[in-house]
Amino acid sequence: MEKVPGEMEIERRERSEELSEAERKAVQATWARLYGNCEDVGVAILVRFFVNFPSAKQYFSQFKHMEEPLEMERSPQLRKHACRVMGALNTVVENLHDPDKVSSVLALVGKAHALKHKVEPVYFKILSGVILEVIAEEFANDFPPETQRAWAKLRGLIYSHVTAAYKEVGWVQQVPNTTTPPATVPSSGP
């Protein structure tokens, strides 16, 4: 990925940091309630992601041409992918006590998205931000600052592990899709 001014500070701030026991419990408690409605929450996250960042759809042949949120919500392929995303997140959250397992799961996800799907790693940062938005809305009255900080820390941990996997496989930034208007390509900022 091309370096931009100030990116080192961003990377340093997002570097993987272990969660404390209290932070793990806060994340797991929030997640348990969210994961109870796994498919619908996952679909809501992906629909928001694709509506707000339509350039991300270029990686999904089955639903890249869908424009309407309702059409996306009803897509069996999108619903299936939402379940896979939520399942991977569930494995990470359930194993926060085991850094090696978390690293292993995220390495597999990162390598698959780098080698097989050719997805720019910045989309993981963007998607994790959308996940935090949805959690904050779901638990608007029960998402205290310390829980928000724990989730932000988890976001950094996920991004750090995924980008490490990209670097491990020698990821080189892909040439932008010429059909994607420049205004829809997400920035690498926070």
Coordinates of C-alpha atoms in Angstrom, one line a residue:
M1 CA 0.0 0.0 0.0
E2 CA 1.3 3.4 -0.9
K3 CA 2.6 5.4 2.1
V4 CA 0.9 8.7 2.8
P5 CA 2.1 11.5 5.1
G6 CA 1.3 10.6 8.7
E7 CA 0.6 6.9 7.9
M8 CA 3.4 5.8 10.3
E9 CA 1.6 7.4 13.2
I10 CA -1.6 5.7 12.2
E11 CA 0.1 2.3 12.0
R12 CA 1.8 2.8 15.3
R13 CA -1.5 3.7 17.0
E14 CA -3.2 0.7 15.4
R15 CA -0.5 -1.8 16.2
S16 CA -1.7 -4.9 17.9
E17 CA -2.2 -4.4 21.5
E18 CA -3.4 -7.2 23.8
L19 CA -6.7 -6.6 25.5
S20 CA -6.9 -6.7 29.3
E21 CA -9.1 -9.2 31.0
A22 CA -11.8 -6.5 31.6
E23 CA -11.6 -5.4 27.9
R24 CA -12.0 -9.0 26.8
K25 CA -15.0 -9.5 29.0
A26 CA -16.6 -6.2 27.8
V27 CA -16.1 -7.2 24.1
Q28 CA -17.3 -10.7 24.7
A29 CA -20.4 -9.6 26.6
T30 CA -21.4 -7.1 23.8
W31 CA -20.6 -9.7 21.1
A32 CA -22.7 -12.4 22.8
R33 CA -25.8 -10.2 22.5
L34 CA -25.0 -9.2 19.0
Y35 CA -24.1 -12.7 17.8
G36 CA -27.5 -13.9 19.0
N37 CA -28.9 -12.3 15.9
C38 CA -25.9 -13.2 13.8
E39 CA -27.3 -13.3 10.3
D40 CA -29.3 -10.1 10.4
V41 CA -26.6 -8.2 12.1
G42 CA -24.0 -9.4 9.6
V43 CA -26.3 -8.5 6.7
A44 CA -26.9 -5.0 8.2
I45 CA -23.1 -4.6 8.5
L46 CA -22.4 -5.7 4.9
V47 CA -25.2 -3.6 3.4
R48 CA -24.0 -0.5 5.2
F49 CA -20.4 -1.3 4.1
F50 CA -21.4 -1.7 0.4
V51 CA -23.8 1.3 0.4
N52 CA -21.2 3.6 2.0
F53 CA -18.2 2.1 0.2
P54 CA -19.5 0.8 -3.2
S55 CA -16.0 0.3 -4.5
A56 CA -15.8 -2.7 -2.1
K57 CA -18.5 -4.5 -4.2
Q58 CA -16.0 -5.0 -7.0
Y59 CA -14.6 -8.1 -5.2
F60 CA -18.0 -9.8 -5.2
S61 CA -19.2 -11.0 -8.6
Q62 CA -22.5 -12.3 -7.2
F63 CA -23.7 -8.9 -5.9
K64 CA -21.4 -6.2 -7.2
H65 CA -24.1 -4.8 -9.5
M66 CA -26.7 -4.5 -6.8
E67 CA -27.5 -0.9 -5.8
E68 CA -30.5 -1.1 -3.7
P69 CA -30.1 -2.0 0.0
L70 CA -33.2 -4.1 0.0
E71 CA -31.9 -6.1 -2.9
M72 CA -28.6 -6.7 -1.1
E73 CA -30.5 -7.7 2.1
R74 CA -32.4 -10.3 0.2
S75 CA -29.4 -11.7 -1.7
P76 CA -28.6 -15.3 -0.6
Q77 CA -25.0 -14.8 -1.5
L78 CA -24.6 -11.7 0.6
R79 CA -26.4 -13.4 3.5
K80 CA -24.0 -16.3 3.2
H81 CA -21.0 -14.0 3.2
A82 CA -22.4 -12.1 6.2
C83 CA -22.6 -15.4 8.1
R84 CA -19.0 -16.2 7.2
V85 CA -17.8 -12.8 8.4
M86 CA -19.7 -13.1 11.6
G87 CA -18.4 -16.6 12.1
A88 CA -14.8 -15.5 11.7
L89 CA -15.4 -12.6 14.1
N90 CA -17.0 -15.0 16.5
T91 CA -13.9 -17.3 16.5
V92 CA -11.7 -14.2 17.2
V93 CA -13.9 -12.9 20.0
E94 CA -14.3 -16.4 21.6
N95 CA -10.6 -16.9 21.6
L96 CA -9.4 -13.5 22.8
H97 CA -7.8 -15.3 25.7
D98 CA -5.6 -17.2 23.2
P99 CA -3.4 -14.8 21.2
D100 CA -2.0 -17.6 19.0
K101 CA -5.5 -18.7 18.0
V102 CA -6.5 -15.2 17.2
S103 CA -3.3 -14.7 15.2
S104 CA -3.9 -17.9 13.3
V105 CA -7.5 -17.2 12.4
L106 CA -6.7 -13.7 11.2
A107 CA -3.7 -14.9 9.2
L108 CA -5.9 -17.3 7.4
V109 CA -8.4 -14.6 6.6
G110 CA -5.7 -12.1 5.6
K111 CA -3.9 -14.6 3.3
A112 CA -7.1 -15.8 1.6
H113 CA -8.2 -12.2 0.9
A114 CA -4.8 -11.2 -0.3
L115 CA -4.0 -14.3 -2.5
K116 CA -7.4 -15.6 -3.6
H117 CA -9.7 -12.6 -3.6
K118 CA -7.1 -9.8 -4.1
V119 CA -8.9 -7.4 -1.7
E120 CA -7.1 -4.3 -0.7
P121 CA -6.3 -4.5 3.0
V122 CA -7.7 -1.0 3.7
Y123 CA -11.2 -2.6 3.3
F124 CA -10.6 -4.5 6.6
K125 CA -10.1 -1.2 8.4
I126 CA -13.2 0.3 6.8
L127 CA -15.3 -2.8 7.5
S128 CA -14.2 -2.9 11.1
G129 CA -15.2 0.7 11.4
V130 CA -18.7 -0.1 10.0
I131 CA -18.9 -3.0 12.6
L132 CA -18.2 -0.5 15.4
E133 CA -20.9 1.9 14.0
V134 CA -23.5 -0.9 14.0
I135 CA -22.6 -2.0 17.5
A136 CA -22.8 1.6 18.8
E137 CA -26.2 1.9 17.3
E138 CA -27.4 -1.5 18.5
F139 CA -26.3 -0.7 22.1
A140 CA -26.7 3.1 22.0
N141 CA -27.8 3.1 25.7
D142 CA -25.4 0.4 26.8
F143 CA -22.1 1.0 25.1
P144 CA -20.0 2.9 27.6
P145 CA -16.7 4.6 26.7
E146 CA -14.6 1.8 28.2
T147 CA -16.4 -0.8 26.1
Q148 CA -16.0 1.5 23.0
R149 CA -12.3 1.7 23.7
A150 CA -12.1 -2.1 24.0
W151 CA -13.7 -2.6 20.7
A152 CA -11.5 0.1 19.1
K153 CA -8.5 -1.9 20.5
L154 CA -9.9 -5.1 19.0
R155 CA -10.3 -3.3 15.7
G156 CA -6.6 -2.3 15.7
L157 CA -5.7 -5.9 16.7
I158 CA -7.7 -7.3 13.8
Y159 CA -6.2 -4.9 11.3
S160 CA -2.7 -5.4 12.5
H161 CA -2.9 -9.2 12.2
V162 CA -4.6 -9.1 8.8
T163 CA -2.1 -6.6 7.4
A164 CA 0.8 -8.7 8.8
A165 CA -0.6 -11.6 6.8
Y166 CA -0.7 -9.5 3.7
K167 CA 2.9 -8.5 4.2
E168 CA 3.9 -12.1 4.8
V169 CA 2.6 -13.2 1.4
G170 CA 4.3 -10.2 -0.3
W171 CA 1.2 -8.2 -1.0
V172 CA 1.6 -5.5 -3.7
Q173 CA -1.1 -2.9 -4.0
Q174 CA -3.4 -3.8 -6.9
V175 CA -4.0 -1.5 -9.8
P176 CA -7.3 0.3 -9.1
N177 CA -10.3 -0.9 -11.1
T178 CA -10.6 1.5 -14.0
T179 CA -14.4 1.4 -13.7
T180 CA -14.4 2.6 -10.1
P181 CA -14.8 6.3 -9.9
P182 CA -12.0 7.9 -7.8
A183 CA -14.5 9.4 -5.3
T184 CA -15.6 5.9 -4.2
V185 CA -12.1 4.6 -3.4
P186 CA -11.7 4.8 0.4
S187 CA -8.8 6.6 2.0
S188 CA -6.4 4.9 4.3
G189 CA -7.0 7.5 7.1
P190 CA -8.5 6.7 10.5

